[in-house]
Short mmCIF file of C-alpha atoms and ligand atoms in Angstrom, two decimals:
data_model
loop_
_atom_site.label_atom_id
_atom_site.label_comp_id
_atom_site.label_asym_id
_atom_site.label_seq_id
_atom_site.Cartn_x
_atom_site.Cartn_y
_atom_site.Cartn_z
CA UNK A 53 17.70 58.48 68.25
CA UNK A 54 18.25 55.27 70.37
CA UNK A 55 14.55 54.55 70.57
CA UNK A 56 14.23 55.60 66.93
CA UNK A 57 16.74 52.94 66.16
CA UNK A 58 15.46 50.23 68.10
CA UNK A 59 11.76 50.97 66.77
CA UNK A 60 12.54 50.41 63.17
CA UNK A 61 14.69 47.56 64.10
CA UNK A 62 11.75 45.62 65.21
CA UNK A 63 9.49 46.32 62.65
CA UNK A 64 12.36 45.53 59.96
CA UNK A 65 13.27 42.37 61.69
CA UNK A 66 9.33 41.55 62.27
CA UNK A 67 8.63 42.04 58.28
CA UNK A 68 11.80 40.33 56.92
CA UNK A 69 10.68 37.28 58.89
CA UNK A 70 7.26 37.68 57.84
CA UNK A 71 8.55 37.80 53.74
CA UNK A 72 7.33 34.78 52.48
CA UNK A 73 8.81 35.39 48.66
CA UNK A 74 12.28 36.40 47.18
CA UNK A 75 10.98 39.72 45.40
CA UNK A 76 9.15 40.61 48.44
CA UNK A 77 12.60 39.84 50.53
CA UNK A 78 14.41 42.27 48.09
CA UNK A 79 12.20 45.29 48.43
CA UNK A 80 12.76 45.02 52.21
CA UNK A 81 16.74 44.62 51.69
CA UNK A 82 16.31 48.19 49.83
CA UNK A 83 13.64 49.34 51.77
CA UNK A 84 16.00 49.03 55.03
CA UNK A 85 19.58 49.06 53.72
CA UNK A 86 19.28 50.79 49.88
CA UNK A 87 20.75 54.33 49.67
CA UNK A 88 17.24 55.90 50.05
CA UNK A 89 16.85 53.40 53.09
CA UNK A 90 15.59 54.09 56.36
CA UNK A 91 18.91 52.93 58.36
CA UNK A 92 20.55 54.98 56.25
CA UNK A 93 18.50 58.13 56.35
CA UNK A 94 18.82 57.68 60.75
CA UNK A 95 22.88 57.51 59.81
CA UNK A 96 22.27 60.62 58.00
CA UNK A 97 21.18 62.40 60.67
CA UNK A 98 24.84 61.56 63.21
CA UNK A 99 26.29 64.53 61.79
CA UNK A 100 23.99 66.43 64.46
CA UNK A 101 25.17 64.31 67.55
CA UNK A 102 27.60 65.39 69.98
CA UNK A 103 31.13 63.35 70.12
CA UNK A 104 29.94 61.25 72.91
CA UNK A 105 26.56 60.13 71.37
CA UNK A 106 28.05 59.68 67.76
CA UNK A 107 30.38 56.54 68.80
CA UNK A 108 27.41 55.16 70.90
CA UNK A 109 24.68 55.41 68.29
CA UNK A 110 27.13 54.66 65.27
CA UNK A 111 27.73 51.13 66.81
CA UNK A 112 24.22 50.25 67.43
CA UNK A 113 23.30 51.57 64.18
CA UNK A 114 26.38 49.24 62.64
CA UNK A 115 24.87 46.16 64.86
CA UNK A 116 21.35 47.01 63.62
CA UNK A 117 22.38 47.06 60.23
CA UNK A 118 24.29 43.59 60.99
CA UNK A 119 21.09 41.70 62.46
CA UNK A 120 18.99 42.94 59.49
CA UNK A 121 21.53 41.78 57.20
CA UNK A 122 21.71 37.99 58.84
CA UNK A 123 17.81 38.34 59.09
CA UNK A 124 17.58 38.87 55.45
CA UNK A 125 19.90 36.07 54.43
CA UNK A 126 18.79 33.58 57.15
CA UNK A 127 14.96 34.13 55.68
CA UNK A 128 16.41 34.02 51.92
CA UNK A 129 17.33 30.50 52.48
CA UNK A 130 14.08 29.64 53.79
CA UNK A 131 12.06 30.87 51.06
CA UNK A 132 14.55 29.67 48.31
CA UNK A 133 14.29 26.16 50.11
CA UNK A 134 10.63 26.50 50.14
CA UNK A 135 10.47 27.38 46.55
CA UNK A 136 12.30 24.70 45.40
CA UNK A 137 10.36 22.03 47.81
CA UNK A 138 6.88 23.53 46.03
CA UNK A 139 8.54 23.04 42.56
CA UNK A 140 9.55 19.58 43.30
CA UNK A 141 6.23 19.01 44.28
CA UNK A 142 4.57 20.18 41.61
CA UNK A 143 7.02 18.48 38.97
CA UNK A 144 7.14 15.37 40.69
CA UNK A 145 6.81 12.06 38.14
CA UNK A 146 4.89 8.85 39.55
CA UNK A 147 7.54 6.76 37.87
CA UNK A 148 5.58 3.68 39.45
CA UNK A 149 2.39 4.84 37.05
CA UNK A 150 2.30 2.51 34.16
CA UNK A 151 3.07 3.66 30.94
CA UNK A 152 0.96 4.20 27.98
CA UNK A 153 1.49 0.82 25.59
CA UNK A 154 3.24 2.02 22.24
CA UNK A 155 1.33 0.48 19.45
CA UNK A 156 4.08 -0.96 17.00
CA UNK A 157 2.61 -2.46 13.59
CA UNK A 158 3.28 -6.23 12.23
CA UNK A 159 4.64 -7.03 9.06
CA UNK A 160 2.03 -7.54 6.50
CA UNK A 161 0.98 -11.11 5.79
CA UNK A 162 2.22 -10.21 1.90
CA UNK A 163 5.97 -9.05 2.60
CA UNK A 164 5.97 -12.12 5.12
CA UNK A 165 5.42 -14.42 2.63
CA UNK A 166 7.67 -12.48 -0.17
CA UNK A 167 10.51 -12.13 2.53
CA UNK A 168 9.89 -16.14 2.68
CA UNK A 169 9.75 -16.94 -0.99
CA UNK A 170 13.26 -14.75 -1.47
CA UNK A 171 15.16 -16.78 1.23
CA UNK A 172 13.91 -19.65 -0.62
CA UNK A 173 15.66 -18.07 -3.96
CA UNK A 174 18.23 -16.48 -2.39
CA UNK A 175 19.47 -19.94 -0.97
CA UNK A 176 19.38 -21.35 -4.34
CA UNK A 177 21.66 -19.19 -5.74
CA UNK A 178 19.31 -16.29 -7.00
CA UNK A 179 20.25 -12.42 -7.15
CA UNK A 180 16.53 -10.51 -6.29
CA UNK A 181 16.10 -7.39 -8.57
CA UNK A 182 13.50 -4.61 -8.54
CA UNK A 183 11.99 -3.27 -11.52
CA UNK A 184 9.89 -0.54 -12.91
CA UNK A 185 6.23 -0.27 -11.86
CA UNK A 186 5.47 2.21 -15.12
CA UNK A 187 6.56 -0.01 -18.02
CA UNK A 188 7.24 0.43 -21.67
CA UNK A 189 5.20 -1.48 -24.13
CA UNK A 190 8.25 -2.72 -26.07
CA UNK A 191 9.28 -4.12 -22.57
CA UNK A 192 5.80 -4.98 -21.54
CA UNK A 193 4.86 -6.87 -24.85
CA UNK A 194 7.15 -6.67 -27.84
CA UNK A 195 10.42 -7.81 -26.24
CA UNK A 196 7.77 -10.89 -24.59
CA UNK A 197 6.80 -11.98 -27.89
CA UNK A 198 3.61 -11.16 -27.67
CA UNK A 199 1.54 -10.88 -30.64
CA UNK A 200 0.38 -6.78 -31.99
CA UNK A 201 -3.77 -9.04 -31.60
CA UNK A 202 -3.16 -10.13 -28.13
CA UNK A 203 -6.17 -9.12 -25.68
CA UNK A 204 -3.38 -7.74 -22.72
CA UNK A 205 -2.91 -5.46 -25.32
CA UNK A 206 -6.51 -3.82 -24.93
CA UNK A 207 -7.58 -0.95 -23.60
CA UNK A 208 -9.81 -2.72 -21.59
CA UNK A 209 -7.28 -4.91 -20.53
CA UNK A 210 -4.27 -2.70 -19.56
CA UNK A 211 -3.81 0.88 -17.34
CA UNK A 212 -1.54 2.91 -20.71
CA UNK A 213 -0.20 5.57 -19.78
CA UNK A 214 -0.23 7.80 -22.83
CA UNK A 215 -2.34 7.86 -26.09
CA UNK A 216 0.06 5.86 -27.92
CA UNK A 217 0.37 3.05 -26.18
CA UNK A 218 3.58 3.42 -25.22
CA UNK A 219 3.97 3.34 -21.45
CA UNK A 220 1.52 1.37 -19.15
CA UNK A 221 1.72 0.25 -15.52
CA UNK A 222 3.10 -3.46 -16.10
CA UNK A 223 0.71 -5.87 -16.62
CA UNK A 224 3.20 -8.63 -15.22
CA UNK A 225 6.98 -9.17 -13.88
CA UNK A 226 7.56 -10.62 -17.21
CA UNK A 227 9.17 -7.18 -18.70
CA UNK A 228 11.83 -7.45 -16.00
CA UNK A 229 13.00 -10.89 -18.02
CA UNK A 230 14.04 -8.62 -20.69
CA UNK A 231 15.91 -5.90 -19.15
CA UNK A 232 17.79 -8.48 -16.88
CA UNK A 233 19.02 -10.35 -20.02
CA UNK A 234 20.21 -6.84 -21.64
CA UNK A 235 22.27 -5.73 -18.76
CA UNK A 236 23.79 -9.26 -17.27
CA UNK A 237 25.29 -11.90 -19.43
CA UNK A 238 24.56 -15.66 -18.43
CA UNK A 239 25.29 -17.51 -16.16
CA UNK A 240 22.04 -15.52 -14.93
CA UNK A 241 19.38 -16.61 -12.35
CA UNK A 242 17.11 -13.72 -11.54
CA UNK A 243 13.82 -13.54 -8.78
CA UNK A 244 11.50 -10.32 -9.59
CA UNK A 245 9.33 -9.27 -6.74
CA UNK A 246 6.82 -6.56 -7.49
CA UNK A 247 3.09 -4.74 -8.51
CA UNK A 248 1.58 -5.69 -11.47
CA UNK A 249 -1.57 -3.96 -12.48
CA UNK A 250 -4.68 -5.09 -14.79
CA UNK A 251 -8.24 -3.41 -15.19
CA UNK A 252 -9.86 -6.04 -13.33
CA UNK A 253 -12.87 -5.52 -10.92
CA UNK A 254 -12.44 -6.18 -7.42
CA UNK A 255 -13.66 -9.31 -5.85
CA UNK A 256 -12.59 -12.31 -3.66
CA UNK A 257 -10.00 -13.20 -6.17
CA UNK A 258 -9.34 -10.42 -8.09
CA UNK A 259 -7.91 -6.65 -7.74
CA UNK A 260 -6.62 -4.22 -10.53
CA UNK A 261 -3.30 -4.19 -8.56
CA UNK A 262 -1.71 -7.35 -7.21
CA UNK A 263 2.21 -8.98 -6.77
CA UNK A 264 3.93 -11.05 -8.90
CA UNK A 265 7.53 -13.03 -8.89
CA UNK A 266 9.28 -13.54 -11.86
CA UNK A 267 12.34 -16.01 -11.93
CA UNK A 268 14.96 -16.40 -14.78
CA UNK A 269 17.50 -18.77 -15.25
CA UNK A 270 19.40 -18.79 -18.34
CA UNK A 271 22.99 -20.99 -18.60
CA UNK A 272 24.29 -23.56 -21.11
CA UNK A 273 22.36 -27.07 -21.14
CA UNK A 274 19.09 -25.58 -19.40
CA UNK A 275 16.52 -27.92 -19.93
CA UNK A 276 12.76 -28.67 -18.88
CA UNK A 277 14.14 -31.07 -16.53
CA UNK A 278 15.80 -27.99 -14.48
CA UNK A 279 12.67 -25.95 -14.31
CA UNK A 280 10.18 -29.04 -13.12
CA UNK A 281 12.71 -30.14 -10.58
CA UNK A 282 13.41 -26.49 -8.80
CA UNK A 283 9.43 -25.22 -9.17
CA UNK A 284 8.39 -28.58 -6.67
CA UNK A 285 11.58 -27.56 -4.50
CA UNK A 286 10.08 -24.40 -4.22
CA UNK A 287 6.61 -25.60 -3.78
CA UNK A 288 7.88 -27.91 -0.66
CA UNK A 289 10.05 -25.46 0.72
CA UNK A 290 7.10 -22.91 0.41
CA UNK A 291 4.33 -25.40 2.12
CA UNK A 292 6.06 -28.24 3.34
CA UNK A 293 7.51 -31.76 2.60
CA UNK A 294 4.23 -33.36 1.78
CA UNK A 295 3.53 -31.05 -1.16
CA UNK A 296 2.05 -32.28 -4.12
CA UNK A 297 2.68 -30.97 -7.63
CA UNK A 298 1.46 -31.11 -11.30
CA UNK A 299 2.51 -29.64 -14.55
CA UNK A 300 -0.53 -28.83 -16.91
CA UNK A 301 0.49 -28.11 -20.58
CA UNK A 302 -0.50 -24.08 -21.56
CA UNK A 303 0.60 -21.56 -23.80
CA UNK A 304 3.09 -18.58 -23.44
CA UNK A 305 4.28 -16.25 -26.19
CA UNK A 306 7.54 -16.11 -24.34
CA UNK A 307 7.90 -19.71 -23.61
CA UNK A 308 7.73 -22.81 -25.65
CA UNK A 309 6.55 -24.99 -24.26
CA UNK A 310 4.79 -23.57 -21.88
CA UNK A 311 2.98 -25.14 -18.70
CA UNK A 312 1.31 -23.92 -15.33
CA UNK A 313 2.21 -25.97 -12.09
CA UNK A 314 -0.63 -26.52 -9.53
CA UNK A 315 0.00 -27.69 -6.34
CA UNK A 316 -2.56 -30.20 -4.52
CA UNK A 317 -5.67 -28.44 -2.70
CA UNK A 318 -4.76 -27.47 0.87
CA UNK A 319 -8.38 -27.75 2.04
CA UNK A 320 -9.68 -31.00 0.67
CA UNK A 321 -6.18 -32.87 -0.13
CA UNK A 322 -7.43 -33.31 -3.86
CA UNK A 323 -11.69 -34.25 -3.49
CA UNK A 324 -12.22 -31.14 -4.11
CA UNK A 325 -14.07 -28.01 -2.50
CA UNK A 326 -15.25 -24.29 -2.21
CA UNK A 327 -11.80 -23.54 -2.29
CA UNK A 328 -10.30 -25.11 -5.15
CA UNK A 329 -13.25 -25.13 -6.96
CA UNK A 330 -13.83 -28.55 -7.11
CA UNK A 331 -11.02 -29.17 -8.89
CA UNK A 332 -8.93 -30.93 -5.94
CA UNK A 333 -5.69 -29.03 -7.43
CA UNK A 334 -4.42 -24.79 -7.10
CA UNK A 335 -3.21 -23.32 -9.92
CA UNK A 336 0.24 -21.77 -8.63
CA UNK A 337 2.16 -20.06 -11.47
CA UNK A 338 2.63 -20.37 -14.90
CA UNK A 339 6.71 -21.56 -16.64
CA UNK A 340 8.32 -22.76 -19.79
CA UNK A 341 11.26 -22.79 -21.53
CA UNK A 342 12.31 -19.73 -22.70
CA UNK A 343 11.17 -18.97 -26.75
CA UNK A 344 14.88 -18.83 -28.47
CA UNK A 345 13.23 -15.43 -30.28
CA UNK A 346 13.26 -13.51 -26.34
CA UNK A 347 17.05 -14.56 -25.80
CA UNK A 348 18.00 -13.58 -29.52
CA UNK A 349 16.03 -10.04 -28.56
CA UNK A 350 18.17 -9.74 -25.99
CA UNK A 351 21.29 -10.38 -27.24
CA UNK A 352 21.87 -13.51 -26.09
CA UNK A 353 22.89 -16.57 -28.41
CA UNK A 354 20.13 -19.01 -28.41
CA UNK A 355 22.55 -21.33 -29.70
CA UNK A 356 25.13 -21.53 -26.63
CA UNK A 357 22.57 -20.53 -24.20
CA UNK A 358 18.95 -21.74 -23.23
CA UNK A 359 16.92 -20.84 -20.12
CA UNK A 360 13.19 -21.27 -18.36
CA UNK A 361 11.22 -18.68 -16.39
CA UNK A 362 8.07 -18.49 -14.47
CA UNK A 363 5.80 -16.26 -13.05
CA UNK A 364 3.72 -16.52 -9.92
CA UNK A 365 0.95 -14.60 -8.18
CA UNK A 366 1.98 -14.09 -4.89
CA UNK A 367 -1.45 -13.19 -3.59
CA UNK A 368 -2.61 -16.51 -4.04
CA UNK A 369 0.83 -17.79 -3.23
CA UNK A 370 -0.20 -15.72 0.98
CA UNK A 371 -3.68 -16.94 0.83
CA UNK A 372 -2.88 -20.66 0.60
CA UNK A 373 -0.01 -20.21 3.32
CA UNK A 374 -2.13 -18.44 5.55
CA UNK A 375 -5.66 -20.06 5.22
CA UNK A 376 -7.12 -16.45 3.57
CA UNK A 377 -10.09 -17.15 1.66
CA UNK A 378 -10.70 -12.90 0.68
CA UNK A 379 -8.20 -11.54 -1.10
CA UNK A 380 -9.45 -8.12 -0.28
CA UNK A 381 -8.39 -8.50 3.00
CA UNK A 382 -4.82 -8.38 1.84
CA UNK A 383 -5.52 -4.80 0.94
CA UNK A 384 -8.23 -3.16 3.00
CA UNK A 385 -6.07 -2.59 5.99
CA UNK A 386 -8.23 -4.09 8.90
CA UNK A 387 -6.31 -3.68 11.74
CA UNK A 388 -7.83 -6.24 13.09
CA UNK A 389 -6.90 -8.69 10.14
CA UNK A 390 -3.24 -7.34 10.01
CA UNK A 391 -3.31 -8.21 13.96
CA UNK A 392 -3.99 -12.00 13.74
CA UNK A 393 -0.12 -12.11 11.31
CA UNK A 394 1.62 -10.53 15.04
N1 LIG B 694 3.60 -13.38 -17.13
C1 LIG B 694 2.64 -14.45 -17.00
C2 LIG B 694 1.34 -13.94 -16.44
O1 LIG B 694 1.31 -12.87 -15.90
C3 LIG B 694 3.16 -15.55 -16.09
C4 LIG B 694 4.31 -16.28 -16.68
C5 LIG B 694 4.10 -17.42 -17.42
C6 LIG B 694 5.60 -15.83 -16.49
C7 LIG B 694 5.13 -18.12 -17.97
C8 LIG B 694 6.68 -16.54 -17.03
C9 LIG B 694 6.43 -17.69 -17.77
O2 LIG B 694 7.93 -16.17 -16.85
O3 LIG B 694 7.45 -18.37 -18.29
O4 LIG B 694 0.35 -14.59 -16.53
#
């Protein structure tokens, strides 16, 4: 029984060191020490010893069972060290590698130039509302003053909405004068910012959708005075000190009188070029005084009150602050044209 012992405890001792993986190191552990093991099947077999032996061979079998236990959990740590070394290994990070550029977008050259143009308005006193994009005729038209024979009225000219004529995609901020004079009573000095859309054919100065601003400014004692002085403070602030401005007589329904303010060609300083076409002045926007008949519409007193408004094309507005001579750029999303506003 000695030899018997000492046989399987150098193959036990031989494989545990030789286990190179936890599950393999457990099915050894019960292989050797489990209740179906083969140090305890040898135990088993003491019952058949004589009193003398039984001490003898119960202590050797109690110090084999002792050295296969330390061999186990001596090799355990091993492995378990050499699993997590591998793992480490294999999840390491290179945190010198560089990383992968996130590619953030730049504001588009249009809300630049409308987040400009509100600053301007906002430091002048102006609240900025938002208006409907589908409009109602009444709003669109009838509350405007505009005559039932107008062209915008044309199906040609305007996206309706429904068979009757009713609803449309605005044509213009203009509505938006309206609806602000319903719901706030004067002292009032609005700024619009929004889409407008006409049936127009796309080309380097057109598109059936484009931005307009509308501003309103009705008090007591308004006068023409008021709207030529702020418009050229708002042209200077806009392109700088040196800005030139005229005021061309025109026609409004919902403004008498009526005028559109150009400011002096950027390109050519006034000789005239490709881009002003040869007229050595940019149309900007078109103004007036407000037509007593819109405030009365309203509910506002003509009488005590009077006011002016304009209306601007803010494309145009972006292309002569930034040099653009395309206006489809604005809209085709070029990354490479959106890049050059970073
Ligand atoms: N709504 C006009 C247009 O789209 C522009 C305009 C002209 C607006 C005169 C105004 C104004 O407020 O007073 O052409």
């Amino acid at each position: 029984m000695k030899s018997q012992l000492s046989k399987l405890g150098e193959i036990a001792l031989s494989e545990i060191m030789g286990a190179d993986t936890p599950e393999l190191l457990e099915s050894l552990r019960v292989k050797y020490l489990g209740k179906k093991g083969e140090l305890t099947a040898i135990l088993r077999q003491m019952s058949g010893l004589s009193a003398e032996e039984r001490p003898i061979i119960g202590t050797l079998a109690n110090n084999l069972r002792e050295k296969i236990e330390a061999a186990i959990e001596e090799n355990r740590a091993a492995i378990n060290a050499a699993v997590l070394q591998k793992k480490l290994r294999s999840e390491a990070l290179d945190v010198t590698m560089p990383a992968t550029e996130p590619i953030i977008g730049v504001r588009h050259p249009m809300s630049i130039v409308v987040d400009e143009i509100k600053d301007i308005f906002i430091g002048m006193g102006f609240r900025i509302y938002d208006g409907p994009e589908i409009e109602m005729s009444t709003y669109n038209f009838d509350r405007l003053n505009t005559p039932a024979t107008h062209p915008a009225r044309e199906w040609t000219d305007t996206f309706y909405l429904d068979n009757e004529s009713k609803t449309l995609l605005r044509t213009h901020t203009s509505p938006m004068q309206a609806r602000v004079m319903e719901t706030v009573s004067p002292p009032i000095r609005a700024a619009v910012f929004g889409r407008c859309y006409r049936k127009d054919e796309v080309d380097a100065t057109h598109s059936p959708m484009f931005h307009q601003m509308e501003g309103l400014v009705i008090d007591e004692g308004i006068t023409f005075a008021d709207l030529k002085t702020l418009l050229h403070d708002m042209a200077v602030a806009m392109y700088g000190e040196n800005t030139a401005t005229r005021f061309r007589p025109h026609h409004f329904p919902f403004t008498e009188p009526s005028c559109e303010m150009d400011v002096l060609c950027h390109e050519c300083g006034g000789k005239g070029c490709r881009v002003c076409k040869g007229e050595g002045w940019i149309e900007l926007l078109g103004a007036g005084v407000c037509n007593p008949r819109i405030l009365e519409m309203s509910g506002i007193d003509p009488e005590k009150y009077s006011g002016w408004a304009f209306g601007m094309g803010l494309e145009r507005a972006a292309m002569r602050r930034f040099k653009i001579s395309d206006l489809r750029l604005m809209f085709d999303n070029d990354i490479r044209f959106l890049e050059m506003f970073k």
